[in-house]
Short mmCIF file of C-alpha atoms and ligand atoms in Angstrom, two decimals:
data_model
loop_
_atom_site.label_atom_id
_atom_site.label_comp_id
_atom_site.label_asym_id
_atom_site.label_seq_id
_atom_site.Cartn_x
_atom_site.Cartn_y
_atom_site.Cartn_z
CA MET A 1 0.00 0.00 0.00
CA PRO A 2 1.71 3.25 -1.03
CA ILE A 3 2.15 5.90 1.63
CA VAL A 4 2.03 9.24 -0.13
CA SER A 5 3.92 11.97 1.66
CA SER A 6 3.63 11.15 5.33
CA LYS A 7 7.21 12.41 5.67
CA ALA A 8 7.26 16.06 4.67
CA GLN A 9 10.93 17.03 4.85
CA ILE A 10 13.83 16.04 2.58
CA VAL A 11 17.13 15.77 4.45
CA ASP A 12 20.12 14.29 2.58
CA SER A 13 23.79 13.65 3.31
CA GLU A 14 24.75 17.24 2.40
CA ASP A 15 22.30 18.56 5.03
CA ILE A 16 23.64 16.11 7.60
CA ARG A 17 27.25 17.01 6.84
CA ALA A 18 26.52 20.74 7.33
CA VAL A 19 24.82 20.13 10.68
CA VAL A 20 27.58 17.81 11.93
CA GLU A 21 30.31 20.27 10.91
CA THR A 22 28.59 22.99 12.91
CA LEU A 23 28.15 20.67 15.90
CA GLN A 24 31.93 20.14 15.80
CA SER A 25 32.66 23.88 15.57
CA ASP A 26 33.08 26.43 18.39
CA TRP A 27 29.55 27.77 18.14
CA LEU A 28 26.33 25.81 18.63
CA THR A 29 24.13 28.90 18.77
CA THR A 30 24.45 32.59 17.88
CA GLY A 31 27.63 32.04 15.90
CA PRO A 32 28.71 32.69 12.31
CA GLN A 33 26.06 30.44 10.69
CA VAL A 34 23.23 32.71 11.85
CA GLU A 35 24.54 35.73 9.99
CA ALA A 36 25.47 33.57 6.99
CA PHE A 37 21.92 32.15 6.79
CA GLU A 38 20.44 35.63 7.17
CA ASN A 39 22.65 36.92 4.34
CA ASP A 40 21.84 33.96 2.08
CA PHE A 41 18.13 34.36 2.76
CA ALA A 42 18.10 38.14 2.24
CA SER A 43 19.87 37.80 -1.09
CA PHE A 44 17.62 34.91 -2.14
CA VAL A 45 14.48 37.04 -1.79
CA GLY A 46 16.16 40.35 -2.61
CA ALA A 47 15.51 42.08 0.71
CA LYS A 48 17.96 44.33 2.57
CA GLU A 49 17.62 42.48 5.87
CA ALA A 50 16.73 39.00 7.09
CA VAL A 51 16.39 38.23 10.80
CA ALA A 52 16.50 34.58 11.89
CA VAL A 53 14.30 33.42 14.78
CA ASN A 54 13.36 30.02 16.16
CA SER A 55 9.87 29.68 14.61
CA GLY A 56 7.45 31.24 12.18
CA THR A 57 5.38 32.18 15.22
CA ALA A 58 8.36 34.04 16.71
CA ALA A 59 8.76 35.80 13.34
CA LEU A 60 5.15 37.00 13.53
CA HIS A 61 5.53 38.01 17.19
CA ALA A 62 8.74 39.96 16.48
CA SER A 63 6.94 41.72 13.61
CA MET A 64 4.07 42.78 15.88
CA ALA A 65 6.60 44.08 18.42
CA ALA A 66 8.53 45.94 15.68
CA ILE A 67 5.44 47.87 14.58
CA ASP A 68 4.72 48.49 18.27
CA ILE A 69 1.31 46.85 18.60
CA GLN A 70 -0.21 47.98 21.90
CA PRO A 71 -3.30 46.92 23.85
CA GLY A 72 -6.33 48.27 21.99
CA ASP A 73 -4.66 48.25 18.57
CA GLU A 74 -6.50 46.34 15.86
CA VAL A 75 -4.82 44.24 13.18
CA VAL A 76 -6.68 42.88 10.16
CA VAL A 77 -6.15 39.16 9.42
CA PRO A 78 -7.85 36.71 7.06
CA ALA A 79 -10.39 34.34 8.63
CA ILE A 80 -8.62 31.31 7.15
CA THR A 81 -5.05 30.88 8.32
CA PHE A 82 -3.04 28.99 10.92
CA VAL A 83 -3.86 30.21 14.45
CA ALA A 84 -0.33 31.60 14.95
CA THR A 85 -1.11 34.52 12.58
CA ALA A 86 -3.74 35.83 14.99
CA ASN A 87 -2.02 34.69 18.20
CA ALA A 88 1.00 36.91 17.46
CA ILE A 89 -1.29 39.96 17.61
CA VAL A 90 -2.76 38.80 20.92
CA TYR A 91 0.74 38.29 22.41
CA GLU A 92 1.30 42.06 22.15
CA GLY A 93 -2.17 42.90 23.49
CA GLY A 94 -3.64 43.70 20.09
CA THR A 95 -7.00 42.59 18.72
CA PRO A 96 -7.22 40.50 15.55
CA VAL A 97 -10.02 41.66 13.25
CA PHE A 98 -11.07 38.85 10.95
CA VAL A 99 -11.80 39.58 7.29
CA ASP A 100 -13.42 37.13 4.90
CA VAL A 101 -11.54 35.38 2.11
CA ASP A 102 -12.05 35.18 -1.63
CA VAL A 103 -14.14 32.13 -2.52
CA GLU A 104 -11.86 31.07 -5.42
CA THR A 105 -8.42 31.52 -3.81
CA LEU A 106 -9.01 31.63 -0.03
CA LEU A 107 -6.77 34.72 0.06
CA ILE A 108 -7.90 37.74 2.10
CA ASP A 109 -10.52 39.64 0.08
CA PRO A 110 -9.21 43.21 -0.35
CA GLN A 111 -12.76 44.46 -1.03
CA LYS A 112 -13.83 43.44 2.46
CA ILE A 113 -10.94 45.07 4.33
CA GLU A 114 -11.94 48.73 4.32
CA GLU A 115 -15.27 48.15 6.08
CA LYS A 116 -13.30 46.65 8.99
CA ILE A 117 -10.84 49.54 9.33
CA THR A 118 -11.34 51.81 12.37
CA ALA A 119 -9.31 54.55 14.07
CA LYS A 120 -7.60 51.77 16.05
CA THR A 121 -6.42 49.74 13.03
CA LYS A 122 -2.65 49.62 12.81
CA ALA A 123 -1.78 46.90 10.32
CA ILE A 124 -2.96 44.31 7.81
CA VAL A 125 -1.55 40.79 7.80
CA ALA A 126 -1.70 39.14 4.38
CA VAL A 127 -1.42 35.35 4.37
CA ASP A 128 -0.12 33.78 1.16
CA TYR A 129 -2.43 30.82 1.63
CA ALA A 130 -1.22 27.51 0.13
CA GLY A 131 1.79 29.33 -1.33
CA GLN A 132 -0.08 31.76 -3.60
CA PRO A 133 0.98 35.41 -3.11
CA CYS A 134 -1.94 37.71 -2.18
CA ASN A 135 -3.09 40.64 -4.30
CA TYR A 136 -0.33 42.93 -2.98
CA ASP A 137 -1.14 45.86 -5.30
CA ALA A 138 -4.63 46.11 -3.76
CA LEU A 139 -3.32 45.53 -0.22
CA GLN A 140 -0.56 48.16 -0.57
CA ALA A 141 -3.10 50.68 -1.86
CA ILE A 142 -5.32 50.14 1.21
CA ALA A 143 -2.32 50.25 3.56
CA ILE A 144 -1.08 53.52 2.06
CA LYS A 145 -4.55 55.12 2.02
CA HIS A 146 -5.15 54.34 5.71
CA ASN A 147 -1.53 54.66 6.88
CA LEU A 148 -1.26 51.02 7.99
CA PHE A 149 1.66 48.62 8.11
CA LEU A 150 1.46 45.65 5.76
CA ILE A 151 2.81 42.37 7.09
CA ALA A 152 3.07 39.23 4.96
CA ASP A 153 2.63 35.89 6.66
CA ALA A 154 4.55 34.12 3.91
CA CYS A 155 5.03 30.89 5.88
CA HIS A 156 3.52 28.96 2.93
CA ALA A 157 5.07 30.98 0.15
CA ILE A 158 8.88 30.95 0.20
CA GLY A 159 9.84 30.63 -3.47
CA GLY A 160 6.73 32.44 -4.73
CA VAL A 161 6.67 35.56 -6.92
CA TYR A 162 4.12 38.37 -7.40
CA LYS A 163 4.36 40.45 -10.61
CA GLY A 164 8.09 39.77 -10.89
CA LYS A 165 8.79 40.54 -7.21
CA LYS A 166 9.78 37.74 -4.91
CA VAL A 167 7.79 36.83 -1.81
CA GLY A 168 9.82 38.35 1.02
CA THR A 169 9.87 41.82 -0.57
CA LEU A 170 6.14 42.46 -0.90
CA ALA A 171 5.30 43.88 2.54
CA ASP A 172 6.94 46.03 5.24
CA LEU A 173 7.72 42.84 7.16
CA ASN A 174 7.60 39.34 5.67
CA THR A 175 7.57 36.23 7.87
CA PHE A 176 8.64 32.67 7.10
CA SER A 177 8.58 29.30 8.88
CA PHE A 178 11.01 26.40 8.61
CA HIS A 179 8.84 23.79 10.31
CA PRO A 180 9.32 20.39 8.58
CA VAL A 181 6.00 20.64 6.70
CA LYS A 182 7.05 23.93 5.05
CA ASN A 183 8.93 24.31 1.76
CA ILE A 184 12.35 24.23 3.47
CA THR A 185 13.15 23.20 7.05
CA THR A 186 15.49 23.76 9.98
CA GLY A 187 13.46 21.49 12.28
CA GLU A 188 11.89 24.53 13.91
CA GLY A 189 12.79 27.98 12.68
CA GLY A 190 11.65 31.23 11.16
CA MET A 191 12.80 34.39 9.39
CA ILE A 192 11.63 37.95 8.89
CA THR A 193 12.70 39.92 5.82
CA THR A 194 12.45 43.71 5.53
CA ASP A 195 14.07 46.71 3.88
CA ASN A 196 13.67 48.63 7.15
CA GLU A 197 17.01 48.54 8.98
CA LYS A 198 15.52 49.96 12.19
CA PHE A 199 12.96 47.15 12.33
CA ALA A 200 15.71 44.59 11.68
CA ARG A 201 17.87 45.99 14.51
CA GLU A 202 14.90 45.99 16.91
CA MET A 203 13.92 42.43 16.02
CA ARG A 204 17.51 41.19 16.59
CA CYS A 205 17.27 42.77 20.02
CA PHE A 206 13.77 41.33 20.60
CA ARG A 207 14.90 37.77 19.81
CA ASN A 208 17.69 38.08 22.39
CA HIS A 209 15.80 39.10 25.59
CA GLY A 210 15.87 42.76 24.53
CA ILE A 211 19.67 42.84 24.80
CA GLU A 212 21.38 44.76 22.02
CA THR A 213 24.62 42.81 21.70
CA ASP A 214 24.72 39.04 21.43
CA HIS A 215 27.17 36.53 22.90
CA HIS A 216 29.18 36.25 19.66
CA GLN A 217 29.52 40.03 19.31
CA ARG A 218 30.67 40.42 22.93
CA ALA A 219 33.22 37.63 22.51
CA GLN A 220 34.61 39.38 19.44
CA LYS A 221 34.82 42.72 21.26
CA GLY A 222 36.29 41.15 24.40
CA THR A 223 33.66 42.62 26.70
CA TRP A 224 31.23 41.22 29.25
CA TYR A 225 28.97 44.25 29.65
CA TYR A 226 25.45 44.36 28.22
CA GLU A 227 22.19 46.19 28.83
CA GLN A 228 18.59 45.07 28.32
CA LYS A 229 16.72 47.80 26.44
CA ILE A 230 13.24 46.35 25.93
CA LEU A 231 11.31 43.27 27.03
CA GLY A 232 12.40 40.60 24.59
CA PHE A 233 12.31 36.83 24.42
CA ASN A 234 14.68 33.97 23.71
CA TYR A 235 13.74 33.47 20.07
CA ARG A 236 17.25 32.61 18.85
CA LEU A 237 17.84 30.06 16.10
CA THR A 238 20.85 27.78 16.67
CA ASP A 239 23.94 27.72 14.45
CA PHE A 240 23.42 24.09 13.45
CA GLN A 241 19.85 24.85 12.39
CA CYS A 242 21.10 27.80 10.32
CA ALA A 243 23.69 25.53 8.69
CA LEU A 244 20.82 23.18 7.73
CA GLY A 245 18.75 26.10 6.47
CA ARG A 246 21.55 27.28 4.17
CA VAL A 247 21.78 23.89 2.46
CA GLN A 248 17.98 23.60 2.23
CA LEU A 249 17.73 27.07 0.66
CA LYS A 250 20.08 26.03 -2.16
CA LYS A 251 17.66 23.26 -3.09
CA LEU A 252 14.52 25.38 -2.93
CA PRO A 253 14.34 26.43 -6.62
CA ALA A 254 14.42 22.80 -7.77
CA TRP A 255 11.86 21.83 -5.13
CA ILE A 256 9.50 24.65 -6.17
CA ALA A 257 9.80 23.52 -9.79
CA ARG A 258 8.87 19.97 -8.74
CA ARG A 259 5.90 21.22 -6.67
CA GLN A 260 4.68 23.15 -9.72
CA LYS A 261 4.98 20.08 -11.92
CA ILE A 262 2.93 18.06 -9.43
CA ALA A 263 0.32 20.84 -9.33
CA ARG A 264 0.05 20.78 -13.15
CA GLN A 265 -0.48 17.02 -13.06
CA PHE A 266 -3.34 17.53 -10.57
CA ASP A 267 -4.72 20.49 -12.59
CA GLN A 268 -4.86 18.38 -15.77
CA ALA A 269 -6.59 15.49 -14.02
CA PHE A 270 -9.28 17.68 -12.42
CA LEU A 271 -9.93 19.85 -15.49
CA ASN A 272 -13.34 18.37 -16.29
CA SER A 273 -14.23 16.90 -12.91
CA GLY A 274 -17.60 17.68 -11.39
CA PHE A 275 -16.38 16.48 -8.00
CA VAL A 276 -12.90 17.98 -7.60
CA LYS A 277 -12.33 21.71 -8.16
CA PRO A 278 -8.86 23.11 -7.44
CA LEU A 279 -8.52 26.62 -6.00
CA THR A 280 -7.93 29.30 -8.63
CA LYS A 281 -4.37 30.33 -9.41
CA ASN A 282 -4.11 34.04 -10.21
CA SER A 283 -2.23 35.35 -13.22
CA GLU A 284 1.12 37.18 -12.90
CA ILE A 285 2.21 35.08 -9.92
CA ILE A 286 4.44 32.12 -9.24
CA HIS A 287 2.71 29.79 -6.80
CA ALA A 288 4.99 28.08 -4.26
CA TYR A 289 2.47 25.19 -3.80
CA HIS A 290 3.10 24.53 -0.13
CA LEU A 291 -0.41 23.05 -0.34
CA TYR A 292 -2.56 21.85 -3.21
CA VAL A 293 -6.09 22.62 -2.03
CA VAL A 294 -9.25 21.40 -3.75
CA LYS A 295 -12.93 22.06 -3.12
CA LEU A 296 -15.03 18.92 -3.26
CA ASN A 297 -18.63 18.86 -4.46
CA PHE A 298 -20.02 16.82 -1.57
CA ARG A 299 -23.64 17.80 -2.21
CA ASP A 300 -23.98 16.31 -5.72
CA TYR A 301 -21.99 13.21 -4.80
CA SER A 302 -23.82 12.55 -1.50
CA ILE A 303 -20.69 11.82 0.49
CA THR A 304 -19.18 13.68 3.45
CA ARG A 305 -15.71 15.10 3.87
CA GLU A 306 -15.18 12.84 6.87
CA GLN A 307 -15.81 9.80 4.64
CA VAL A 308 -13.45 11.03 1.91
CA PHE A 309 -10.79 12.01 4.45
CA THR A 310 -10.94 8.69 6.32
CA MET A 311 -10.94 6.56 3.18
CA LEU A 312 -7.96 8.42 1.67
CA ARG A 313 -6.00 8.23 4.93
CA GLU A 314 -6.74 4.48 5.08
CA LYS A 315 -5.20 4.17 1.62
CA GLY A 316 -2.10 5.97 2.90
CA VAL A 317 -2.83 9.32 1.23
CA GLN A 318 -1.90 12.08 3.69
CA VAL A 319 -4.77 14.47 3.04
CA ASN A 320 -5.49 17.31 5.46
CA VAL A 321 -7.78 20.30 6.06
CA HIS A 322 -6.30 23.82 6.24
CA TYR A 323 -7.91 25.56 8.20
CA LEU A 324 -10.90 25.99 10.49
CA PRO A 325 -11.68 29.76 10.44
CA VAL A 326 -9.53 31.07 13.30
CA TYR A 327 -12.35 32.83 15.14
CA LEU A 328 -14.25 29.55 15.49
CA HIS A 329 -11.58 28.11 17.79
CA PRO A 330 -12.79 28.05 21.41
CA PHE A 331 -10.09 30.53 22.51
CA TYR A 332 -11.29 33.17 20.04
CA ARG A 333 -14.97 32.41 20.54
CA GLU A 334 -14.61 32.86 24.29
CA LYS A 335 -12.19 35.77 24.28
CA TYR A 336 -13.72 37.79 21.46
CA GLY A 337 -17.26 36.38 21.43
CA ALA A 338 -16.88 35.72 17.72
CA ALA A 339 -20.25 34.80 16.32
CA LYS A 340 -20.99 32.29 13.59
CA ARG A 341 -21.45 33.91 10.17
CA LEU A 342 -18.77 36.55 10.91
CA CYS A 343 -17.05 35.50 7.67
CA PRO A 344 -19.63 33.48 5.70
CA VAL A 345 -17.38 32.64 2.73
CA ALA A 346 -14.67 31.24 5.00
CA GLU A 347 -17.21 29.15 6.90
CA GLN A 348 -18.79 27.80 3.71
CA VAL A 349 -15.50 27.02 1.95
CA TYR A 350 -14.07 25.42 5.08
CA GLU A 351 -16.71 22.69 4.74
CA GLU A 352 -15.61 21.89 1.17
CA ILE A 353 -11.80 21.99 1.22
CA LEU A 354 -9.23 19.23 1.29
CA SER A 355 -5.45 19.59 1.00
CA LEU A 356 -3.87 16.93 -1.20
CA PRO A 357 -0.31 15.82 -0.50
CA VAL A 358 2.29 17.73 -2.49
CA SER A 359 5.99 17.24 -1.87
CA PRO A 360 9.07 17.23 -4.11
CA SER A 361 9.68 13.64 -2.98
CA MET A 362 6.46 12.43 -4.69
CA SER A 363 6.85 10.62 -8.00
CA ASP A 364 4.47 11.00 -10.96
CA THR A 365 3.10 7.59 -9.98
CA ASP A 366 2.39 8.82 -6.44
CA VAL A 367 0.48 11.78 -7.88
CA ASP A 368 -1.52 9.48 -10.19
CA PHE A 369 -2.29 7.26 -7.22
CA VAL A 370 -3.78 10.24 -5.32
CA ILE A 371 -5.79 11.22 -8.41
CA ASP A 372 -7.10 7.66 -8.89
CA GLN A 373 -8.12 7.42 -5.23
CA LEU A 374 -10.08 10.68 -5.50
CA PHE A 375 -11.85 9.54 -8.66
CA GLU A 376 -12.96 6.37 -6.82
CA PHE A 377 -15.62 8.58 -5.32
C1 PLP B 401 3.46 27.26 9.92
C2 PLP B 401 2.76 28.57 9.95
C3 PLP B 401 2.97 29.50 10.96
C4 PLP B 401 3.79 29.21 12.18
O1 PLP B 401 5.06 28.75 11.93
P1 PLP B 401 5.82 27.88 13.05
O2 PLP B 401 7.22 27.82 12.51
O3 PLP B 401 5.15 26.56 13.11
O4 PLP B 401 5.74 28.62 14.33
C5 PLP B 401 2.32 30.71 10.87
N1 PLP B 401 1.50 31.00 9.85
C6 PLP B 401 1.26 30.13 8.87
C7 PLP B 401 0.34 30.50 7.76
C8 PLP B 401 1.86 28.87 8.89
O5 PLP B 401 1.59 27.99 7.92
#
């Protein structure tokens, strides 16, 4: 029985060699690999600065701290995303304001943002859902008009492009995750890219307890003295993880190309299907295909998602559902009294979606197997 993509990450002997070499070096954390990974990453996306942290969640939190979110501030987020997007706002005392998504792409619907903007709104978080860059022209226009920061939760979208500009350069702050399910991995890990040097400096301080110099810098200067300037956290990424990240990053272009090829194979198969409808891919973008999400026509085929999900999992196909609208989680219901029907499109689409496995390690035969299993219904 084939098992399609239960192991998300690809780690080879080159990755292992890089990690082992760093483990044998003088620095296990906050050493030369951190800066090297930051430089590699910044030049990969074409941003001035990249700041490494120990998760995508920490990247979002550091971004909220950089734009100085305070209790009472409101931040616009799409209804459909991973909970961490909204949690990062709450960490700084801010209030997430949920906006509905576009029915075809599940990206935040720019037309529904302005009605949610108040005097307290400070920022918009765009989530490049499934790896597809949002409509950044529309989002930038709204941000400029209302004097808001634009933050990209690009945790799905490393390797994506919008109108010739790489993901990582499309917002004031752009956040990435290197969890094993993401397009490249460091085990756990994250990154923020920005052209704003002040933000970058503040986030390097934030990830290190609010202390301006780090251990490596003090060793180089031969000093012991340091001062804590702000309340920060320990969000540091280790040197051996950064060494892994550098090797992974080199492989990303080939992996994105493979993800796109898999997506085309799915697209072709579902072209005339009445049951399986892939999300729409916009023009003028390169999709990073972290996920391949389809909407299933359960009504006409009198079958439930639970049945489809269970049967595919039993066949070894690692399908998933991304995501329950964030405000329907008990934490948000109880804390913010979020009512049903707040974002009707998100709630409706949530019932229909299924994420198919997509990973560079899948063969054409694996992809055909997934397609055949779906057509069984
Ligand atoms: C994975 C993910 C995060 C959180 O990243 P971690 O590295 O797991 O903390 C945030 N937002 C989105 C959209 C994600 O997919």
